[in-house]
Short mmCIF file of C-alpha atoms and ligand atoms in Angstrom, two decimals:
data_model
loop_
_atom_site.label_atom_id
_atom_site.label_comp_id
_atom_site.label_asym_id
_atom_site.label_seq_id
_atom_site.Cartn_x
_atom_site.Cartn_y
_atom_site.Cartn_z
CA MET A 1 27.75 21.25 -10.50
CA LYS A 2 26.81 21.22 -6.80
CA THR A 3 23.98 23.40 -5.53
CA LEU A 4 23.19 23.81 -1.86
CA PHE A 5 19.63 24.81 -0.91
CA THR A 6 19.69 26.38 2.53
CA ASN A 7 17.21 27.69 5.05
CA ILE A 8 14.53 25.05 4.39
CA LYS A 9 12.17 25.55 7.29
CA GLU A 10 10.29 22.30 6.77
CA LEU A 11 11.34 19.35 4.61
CA VAL A 12 8.83 16.63 3.80
CA ASP A 13 9.81 13.09 2.85
CA THR A 14 7.57 10.10 2.20
CA GLY A 15 7.71 6.57 3.60
CA PRO A 16 6.36 3.34 2.16
CA THR A 17 2.85 3.30 3.63
CA VAL A 18 -0.08 5.57 2.80
CA GLY A 19 0.12 8.80 4.78
CA ASP A 20 3.65 8.15 5.99
CA LEU A 21 5.37 11.57 5.93
CA HIS A 22 8.69 12.37 7.62
CA ILE A 23 9.08 16.00 8.56
CA SER A 24 12.40 17.63 9.45
CA ASN A 25 13.08 21.28 10.20
CA ASN A 26 15.83 23.77 9.38
CA GLN A 27 17.49 21.68 6.72
CA ALA A 28 19.91 22.15 3.86
CA VAL A 29 19.89 19.99 0.73
CA LEU A 30 22.82 19.49 -1.61
CA VAL A 31 22.07 18.61 -5.21
CA ASP A 32 24.90 17.09 -7.20
CA ASP A 33 24.44 16.20 -10.84
CA GLY A 34 20.65 16.12 -10.58
CA LEU A 35 20.56 13.89 -7.52
CA ILE A 36 20.17 14.63 -3.82
CA ALA A 37 23.62 14.20 -2.32
CA PHE A 38 23.08 15.45 1.23
CA ILE A 39 20.26 16.40 3.60
CA GLY A 40 21.04 17.84 7.02
CA ASP A 41 22.29 20.87 8.95
CA GLU A 42 23.75 23.64 6.85
CA GLU A 43 26.90 23.60 9.06
CA SER A 44 27.68 20.02 8.16
CA ALA A 45 26.86 20.38 4.44
CA PRO A 46 29.63 19.64 1.94
CA ASP A 47 31.01 22.46 -0.21
CA ALA A 48 28.91 23.62 -3.14
CA ASP A 49 29.45 25.66 -6.29
CA VAL A 50 26.26 27.63 -5.76
CA THR A 51 24.11 28.33 -2.71
CA ILE A 52 20.40 29.09 -2.97
CA ASP A 53 18.76 30.55 0.12
CA THR A 54 15.15 29.28 0.12
CA GLU A 55 14.27 31.94 2.70
CA GLY A 56 12.40 29.59 4.99
CA ALA A 57 10.53 27.65 2.31
CA VAL A 58 8.78 24.33 2.75
CA MET A 59 10.37 21.67 0.50
CA ILE A 60 8.21 18.80 -0.66
CA PRO A 61 8.90 15.99 -3.13
CA GLY A 62 7.67 17.03 -6.58
CA PHE A 63 4.17 15.80 -7.28
CA VAL A 64 3.99 12.75 -9.54
CA ASP A 65 0.95 13.02 -11.79
CA SER A 66 0.21 9.46 -12.84
CA HIS A 67 -2.83 10.27 -14.97
CA ALA A 68 -3.14 13.07 -17.52
CA HIS A 69 -4.48 13.47 -21.06
CA LEU A 70 -2.32 16.29 -22.39
CA VAL A 71 -2.30 15.63 -26.14
CA PHE A 72 -5.46 17.23 -27.46
CA ALA A 73 -6.74 20.30 -29.25
CA GLY A 74 -9.68 22.56 -28.59
CA SER A 75 -11.70 23.27 -25.50
CA ARG A 76 -15.07 22.16 -24.11
CA HIS A 77 -15.92 25.13 -21.96
CA GLU A 78 -19.47 25.27 -23.36
CA GLU A 79 -20.04 21.61 -22.49
CA PHE A 80 -18.86 22.40 -18.94
CA SER A 81 -21.16 25.37 -18.71
CA HIS A 82 -24.14 23.26 -19.87
CA ARG A 83 -23.29 20.62 -17.33
CA MET A 84 -23.19 23.16 -14.53
CA ALA A 85 -26.62 24.28 -15.74
CA GLY A 86 -27.95 20.81 -15.00
CA HIS A 87 -27.06 18.48 -17.90
CA SER A 88 -25.27 15.24 -17.07
CA TYR A 89 -21.78 14.09 -18.10
CA SER A 90 -21.38 11.08 -20.37
CA ALA A 91 -18.35 9.64 -22.13
CA GLY A 92 -19.90 11.04 -25.34
CA GLY A 93 -18.24 14.44 -25.07
CA ILE A 94 -14.88 12.83 -25.86
CA LYS A 95 -15.91 12.88 -29.53
CA THR A 96 -15.73 16.69 -29.65
CA THR A 97 -12.10 16.63 -28.60
CA VAL A 98 -11.38 13.80 -31.05
CA ALA A 99 -12.61 15.95 -33.96
CA ALA A 100 -10.47 18.91 -32.85
CA THR A 101 -7.40 16.76 -32.27
CA ARG A 102 -7.61 15.06 -35.65
CA GLY A 103 -7.78 18.46 -37.31
CA ALA A 104 -4.80 19.91 -35.41
CA THR A 105 -1.24 20.02 -36.72
CA ASP A 106 1.63 18.51 -34.75
CA GLN A 107 2.74 22.03 -33.99
CA ASP A 108 -0.70 22.99 -32.58
CA LEU A 109 -0.66 19.92 -30.37
CA ARG A 110 2.92 20.51 -29.30
CA GLU A 111 2.17 24.09 -28.30
CA ASN A 112 -0.83 23.09 -26.22
CA LEU A 113 1.25 20.36 -24.60
CA LYS A 114 3.99 22.84 -23.77
CA LYS A 115 1.54 25.24 -22.19
CA LEU A 116 0.00 22.49 -20.07
CA ILE A 117 3.40 21.25 -18.93
CA ALA A 118 4.31 24.77 -17.80
CA GLU A 119 1.08 24.75 -15.77
CA LEU A 120 1.93 21.35 -14.27
CA HIS A 121 5.33 22.67 -13.20
CA ALA A 122 3.72 25.77 -11.71
CA SER A 123 1.58 23.49 -9.55
CA GLY A 124 4.62 21.57 -8.27
CA ILE A 125 4.36 18.54 -10.56
CA THR A 126 7.80 17.26 -11.55
CA HIS A 127 6.87 14.05 -13.35
CA PHE A 128 3.78 13.12 -15.31
CA GLU A 129 2.23 10.43 -17.44
CA THR A 130 0.32 11.25 -20.58
CA LYS A 131 -1.64 9.33 -23.15
CA SER A 132 -3.18 9.11 -26.58
CA GLY A 133 -6.93 8.59 -26.84
CA TYR A 134 -8.17 11.64 -28.71
CA GLY A 135 -7.18 10.33 -32.12
CA LEU A 136 -9.09 7.06 -32.26
CA GLU A 137 -7.70 6.35 -35.72
CA VAL A 138 -4.22 5.12 -36.55
CA GLU A 139 -2.65 8.34 -37.75
CA THR A 140 -3.71 10.62 -34.89
CA GLU A 141 -3.18 8.00 -32.17
CA ILE A 142 0.39 7.46 -33.40
CA ARG A 143 1.04 11.21 -33.75
CA SER A 144 -0.23 11.65 -30.20
CA LEU A 145 2.12 8.99 -28.88
CA MET A 146 5.08 10.51 -30.71
CA LEU A 147 4.33 13.92 -29.24
CA ALA A 148 3.85 12.40 -25.78
CA SER A 149 7.19 10.61 -26.02
CA GLU A 150 8.89 13.98 -26.62
CA VAL A 151 7.90 15.05 -23.11
CA THR A 152 7.75 12.00 -20.83
CA GLU A 153 8.90 8.40 -20.54
CA ASP A 154 5.44 7.46 -19.21
CA VAL A 155 3.55 7.30 -22.49
CA THR A 156 0.26 5.42 -22.52
CA PHE A 157 -1.61 4.02 -25.51
CA LEU A 158 -5.34 4.65 -24.98
CA GLY A 159 -6.73 3.72 -28.40
CA ALA A 160 -9.54 2.06 -26.40
CA HIS A 161 -10.85 5.31 -24.95
CA VAL A 162 -14.27 5.09 -26.65
CA VAL A 163 -15.53 3.75 -29.98
CA PRO A 164 -15.28 6.70 -32.38
CA GLN A 165 -18.38 8.08 -34.01
CA GLY A 166 -19.50 6.35 -37.19
CA VAL A 167 -17.29 3.29 -36.69
CA ASN A 168 -18.57 -0.21 -36.04
CA ARG A 169 -17.64 -1.46 -32.58
CA GLU A 170 -16.15 -4.81 -33.67
CA GLU A 171 -14.21 -3.17 -36.47
CA TYR A 172 -12.81 -0.54 -34.14
CA LEU A 173 -11.68 -3.13 -31.60
CA GLU A 174 -10.07 -5.10 -34.40
CA LEU A 175 -8.18 -1.98 -35.45
CA VAL A 176 -7.05 -1.20 -31.88
CA LEU A 177 -5.89 -4.76 -31.31
CA GLY A 178 -4.27 -5.00 -34.73
CA GLU A 179 -2.66 -2.23 -36.75
CA MET A 180 -2.98 0.49 -34.12
CA LEU A 181 -1.37 -1.57 -31.36
CA GLU A 182 1.32 -2.80 -33.74
CA LYS A 183 2.36 0.80 -34.45
CA ALA A 184 1.74 2.09 -30.92
CA ALA A 185 3.72 -0.54 -29.03
CA PRO A 186 7.21 0.77 -29.91
CA LEU A 187 6.20 4.30 -28.84
CA ALA A 188 4.42 3.57 -25.57
CA LYS A 189 5.23 2.04 -22.21
CA TRP A 190 1.66 1.50 -20.97
CA ILE A 191 -1.61 0.17 -22.36
CA ASP A 192 -4.84 1.63 -20.98
CA VAL A 193 -8.56 1.09 -21.57
CA PHE A 194 -11.65 2.96 -20.39
CA CYS A 195 -13.72 0.18 -18.83
CA ASP A 196 -17.04 1.86 -18.13
CA ALA A 197 -20.59 2.53 -19.26
CA GLY A 198 -20.48 4.11 -22.72
CA ALA A 199 -16.90 2.93 -23.26
CA PHE A 200 -15.69 -0.71 -23.07
CA SER A 201 -16.97 -3.81 -21.24
CA VAL A 202 -14.81 -5.91 -18.93
CA GLU A 203 -14.41 -8.56 -21.62
CA GLU A 204 -13.42 -6.00 -24.25
CA SER A 205 -11.03 -4.40 -21.75
CA ARG A 206 -9.43 -7.78 -21.09
CA MET A 207 -8.86 -8.26 -24.83
CA VAL A 208 -7.24 -4.84 -25.14
CA LEU A 209 -4.98 -5.17 -22.10
CA GLU A 210 -3.93 -8.75 -22.86
CA ALA A 211 -3.07 -7.80 -26.44
CA GLY A 212 -0.99 -4.87 -25.14
CA ILE A 213 0.78 -7.06 -22.59
CA LYS A 214 1.67 -9.50 -25.39
CA LYS A 215 3.33 -6.62 -27.20
CA GLY A 216 5.38 -5.74 -24.13
CA LEU A 217 3.22 -2.90 -22.77
CA LEU A 218 2.35 -2.64 -19.09
CA PRO A 219 -1.32 -2.45 -18.12
CA ARG A 220 -3.26 0.31 -16.36
CA MET A 221 -6.96 1.11 -16.48
CA HIS A 222 -9.63 3.78 -16.36
CA SER A 223 -12.43 2.06 -14.50
CA ASN A 224 -15.46 2.52 -12.26
CA GLN A 225 -15.87 6.23 -13.00
CA LEU A 226 -19.48 6.20 -14.17
CA GLU A 227 -20.55 2.69 -13.13
CA ASN A 228 -19.10 -0.47 -11.65
CA LEU A 229 -18.93 -3.00 -14.49
CA GLY A 230 -16.49 -5.21 -12.57
CA GLY A 231 -13.23 -3.70 -13.84
CA ILE A 232 -11.38 -3.83 -10.53
CA ALA A 233 -11.13 -7.64 -10.54
CA LEU A 234 -9.64 -7.48 -14.03
CA ALA A 235 -7.16 -4.76 -13.02
CA VAL A 236 -5.97 -6.84 -10.08
CA GLU A 237 -5.88 -10.09 -12.04
CA LEU A 238 -3.68 -8.50 -14.73
CA ASP A 239 -1.52 -6.75 -12.12
CA CYS A 240 -2.30 -3.31 -13.50
CA ALA A 241 0.05 -0.73 -11.98
CA SER A 242 -2.97 1.45 -11.36
CA VAL A 243 -6.73 1.53 -11.75
CA ASP A 244 -7.94 5.07 -12.08
CA HIS A 245 -11.13 6.89 -11.05
CA CYS A 246 -12.50 4.21 -8.64
CA THR A 247 -15.56 6.35 -8.00
CA HIS A 248 -17.80 3.30 -7.58
CA LEU A 249 -16.21 0.52 -5.50
CA ASN A 250 -17.93 -2.31 -3.64
CA PRO A 251 -16.52 -4.18 -0.59
CA GLU A 252 -15.13 -7.00 -2.78
CA ASP A 253 -13.25 -4.45 -4.92
CA ILE A 254 -11.76 -2.95 -1.77
CA GLU A 255 -10.62 -6.35 -0.53
CA LEU A 256 -9.08 -7.18 -3.90
CA LEU A 257 -7.22 -3.86 -4.12
CA ALA A 258 -5.97 -4.14 -0.54
CA LYS A 259 -4.35 -7.51 -1.31
CA SER A 260 -2.84 -6.38 -4.61
CA ASN A 261 -0.01 -4.28 -6.00
CA THR A 262 -2.50 -2.25 -8.00
CA VAL A 263 -2.72 1.36 -6.88
CA ALA A 264 -6.21 2.89 -6.71
CA THR A 265 -5.83 6.33 -8.27
CA PHE A 266 -8.34 9.03 -7.42
CA VAL A 267 -8.99 12.02 -9.64
CA PRO A 268 -10.93 14.59 -7.60
CA GLY A 269 -10.99 17.00 -10.55
CA ALA A 270 -13.26 14.60 -12.43
CA GLU A 271 -15.94 14.45 -9.74
CA PHE A 272 -15.60 18.20 -9.29
CA SER A 273 -15.96 19.02 -12.99
CA THR A 274 -18.74 16.55 -13.68
CA ARG A 275 -20.52 17.46 -10.45
CA SER A 276 -20.54 13.81 -9.44
CA LYS A 277 -20.69 12.31 -5.98
CA TYR A 278 -17.19 11.99 -4.53
CA PRO A 279 -15.99 8.54 -3.51
CA ASN A 280 -14.83 8.13 0.08
CA VAL A 281 -11.43 6.52 0.47
CA ARG A 282 -11.58 5.66 4.17
CA SER A 283 -12.46 1.97 3.91
CA LEU A 284 -9.94 1.50 1.09
CA ILE A 285 -7.05 3.13 2.93
CA ASP A 286 -8.01 1.48 6.21
CA ALA A 287 -7.99 -1.91 4.45
CA GLY A 288 -4.36 -1.23 3.43
CA ALA A 289 -4.73 -0.44 -0.27
CA LYS A 290 -2.24 1.89 -1.95
CA VAL A 291 -3.76 5.11 -3.27
CA ALA A 292 -2.68 7.92 -5.57
CA ILE A 293 -4.14 11.30 -6.48
CA ALA A 294 -3.78 12.52 -10.06
CA THR A 295 -5.05 15.51 -12.03
CA ASP A 296 -6.61 13.51 -14.90
CA CYS A 297 -6.05 16.76 -16.79
CA ASN A 298 -8.27 16.59 -19.88
CA PRO A 299 -10.55 19.10 -21.63
CA GLY A 300 -13.76 17.22 -20.83
CA SER A 301 -14.03 15.91 -17.30
CA SER A 302 -11.16 17.52 -15.37
CA TYR A 303 -9.51 20.51 -16.98
CA THR A 304 -7.10 21.23 -14.16
CA THR A 305 -3.31 21.03 -13.99
CA SER A 306 -3.28 21.88 -10.30
CA MET A 307 -2.25 19.11 -7.94
CA PRO A 308 -2.75 21.37 -4.89
CA PHE A 309 -6.37 21.85 -6.01
CA CYS A 310 -6.79 18.06 -6.27
CA ILE A 311 -5.24 17.62 -2.83
CA ALA A 312 -7.53 20.19 -1.26
CA VAL A 313 -10.63 18.59 -2.78
CA ALA A 314 -9.45 15.10 -1.82
CA VAL A 315 -9.08 16.21 1.79
CA ARG A 316 -12.32 18.17 1.94
CA GLU A 317 -14.55 15.77 0.03
CA MET A 318 -13.04 12.29 -0.20
CA GLY A 319 -11.97 11.40 3.32
CA PHE A 320 -8.20 11.77 2.85
CA SER A 321 -6.23 13.15 5.79
CA VAL A 322 -3.81 15.89 4.74
CA ASP A 323 -0.83 13.56 5.15
CA GLU A 324 -2.51 10.83 3.11
CA ALA A 325 -3.32 13.25 0.31
CA ILE A 326 0.24 14.63 0.12
CA TRP A 327 1.56 11.07 0.16
CA ALA A 328 -0.91 10.00 -2.55
CA ALA A 329 0.16 12.88 -4.83
CA THR A 330 3.87 12.08 -4.45
CA LYS A 331 4.80 8.54 -3.42
CA GLY A 332 1.37 7.20 -4.45
CA GLY A 333 1.77 8.63 -7.96
CA ALA A 334 5.24 7.09 -8.17
CA LEU A 335 3.88 3.67 -7.19
CA ALA A 336 1.11 4.06 -9.77
CA LEU A 337 3.86 4.47 -12.38
CA ARG A 338 6.09 1.87 -10.71
CA ASN A 339 9.03 4.25 -10.39
CA ASP A 340 11.03 5.42 -7.38
CA LEU A 341 10.17 9.13 -7.49
CA GLY A 342 8.05 10.93 -4.89
CA THR A 343 10.67 10.98 -2.12
CA LEU A 344 13.38 13.32 -0.86
CA LYS A 345 16.23 11.07 0.18
CA VAL A 346 19.95 10.99 -0.51
CA GLY A 347 20.35 9.32 -3.90
CA ALA A 348 16.88 10.29 -5.16
CA ARG A 349 16.42 12.45 -8.26
CA ALA A 350 16.28 16.06 -7.10
CA ASP A 351 12.61 16.62 -7.99
CA PHE A 352 11.01 19.01 -5.56
CA ALA A 353 8.77 22.01 -5.08
CA LEU A 354 9.37 24.93 -2.74
CA LEU A 355 6.31 26.36 -1.02
CA ASP A 356 5.86 29.84 0.28
CA ALA A 357 3.88 28.52 3.26
CA LYS A 358 4.03 27.89 6.99
CA SER A 359 3.65 24.15 6.48
CA TYR A 360 2.89 21.55 3.79
CA ILE A 361 -0.56 21.41 5.47
CA ASP A 362 -1.28 24.76 3.81
CA LEU A 363 -1.69 22.84 0.52
CA ALA A 364 -5.12 21.77 1.80
CA TYR A 365 -5.65 24.51 4.38
CA ARG A 366 -5.25 27.33 1.85
CA PRO A 367 -7.20 26.07 -1.18
CA GLY A 368 -6.81 27.96 -4.41
CA VAL A 369 -3.78 29.92 -3.22
CA ALA A 370 -0.66 29.64 -5.39
CA LEU A 371 1.81 28.41 -2.76
CA VAL A 372 4.40 26.85 -5.07
CA SER A 373 7.22 29.36 -5.41
CA ALA A 374 9.63 27.22 -7.43
CA THR A 375 9.81 23.75 -8.94
CA TYR A 376 12.96 21.74 -9.73
CA VAL A 377 13.33 18.63 -11.89
CA ALA A 378 16.60 16.73 -11.50
CA GLY A 379 18.00 19.81 -9.76
CA LYS A 380 17.06 22.16 -12.62
CA LYS A 381 14.62 24.99 -12.05
CA VAL A 382 11.58 24.51 -14.31
CA PHE A 383 9.33 27.08 -12.64
CA GLU A 384 9.75 30.15 -10.48
CA ARG A 385 6.90 32.40 -9.41
CA THR A 386 7.65 35.98 -10.20
CA SER A 387 6.23 38.39 -7.69
CA ASN A 388 3.76 40.90 -9.06
O1 NIG B 401 -10.33 10.28 -17.50
N1 NIG B 401 -12.70 8.74 -18.32
C1 NIG B 401 -12.25 8.78 -19.46
N2 NIG B 401 -11.52 9.73 -19.99
C2 NIG B 401 -11.36 11.01 -19.45
C3 NIG B 401 -12.42 11.94 -19.91
C4 NIG B 401 -12.15 12.39 -21.25
C5 NIG B 401 -13.06 13.45 -21.78
O2 NIG B 401 -14.20 13.66 -21.30
O3 NIG B 401 -12.58 14.07 -22.74
C6 NIG B 401 -11.27 10.93 -17.94
O4 NIG B 401 -12.08 11.47 -17.20
FE1 FE B 402 -8.52 9.92 -17.71
#
């Protein structure tokens, strides 16, 4: 099945370095068997079975969301409201979601997951990672991973999210490193740990990640969101694909990241929703580090599925240029998951979003406006905005 997308006013591709976007105008794209088979003038396009006139749309690579917590139950809107009334955020709120998740059936969790994925698609996200971490006991962690593996290949075991209420710290770590990891390893690709105040120390994080690596999992980290405990050095030493949050970085961290293959992933929704000071990425990007932007969608600290929202905040508040932010949400996300998505090139998987916009710049210039008109994964339409 060959589909030709015509009348693409602006087509955006990504290059290898942060902020490297290649823009071409008045293009046609042929999708053959889920892959991009041709990009160029409509006149020189090969024959197709179906033609779709994009009516002057902007085509961008689908966003790659490298950090999301989609397997959970319940909501913490009251906690959010309290916080906006002046109370501070701590990792403690996670326990509320843990209780709700443990009490939910697989079907409840699956339905919530499905709803969130539809939202991701509506925001132009074509590939996402998701993790466990709201079970914090063997049964619910494993259920979470099974549900996650129904929807993505990027499944992350986050048994070490926080120590659950009423459980001794040493005993919990023993469980995570032992029985939980044993059962999680065949279901997950990644091992993650929340290395931060109120969660796990650098030494504990090392134990968790090294145990996961021994079981064949690949490391990534939540670190430096609330404080800088020294997690960046560990992330770089263990060659984590990504270290996420990076709200508090010192000059040594920046130097280490710049010399590494570890992507620094920023989650603007978390600073937004916890009313925290935004980090500034200038010195990190200028030093040559690779950066990604992710939604961190979770019911506590960042309940958004909107990558355009994250891009707009990243540009307005975190020092990203527009091009850097678009790159970070596409190619950067792909690097943070060590895959080859986030580009629009012949041979790439046909993952893209169509924007009803004058330019991709509108993603930051027109905050809060639903610009994504359709989203395609491997050439298949997964979202189309119906006019109202
Ligand atoms: O990425 N930082 C750790 N975990 C989540 C927050 C989870 C929650 O508050 O429920 C995050 O922000
Ligand atoms: Fe997170």
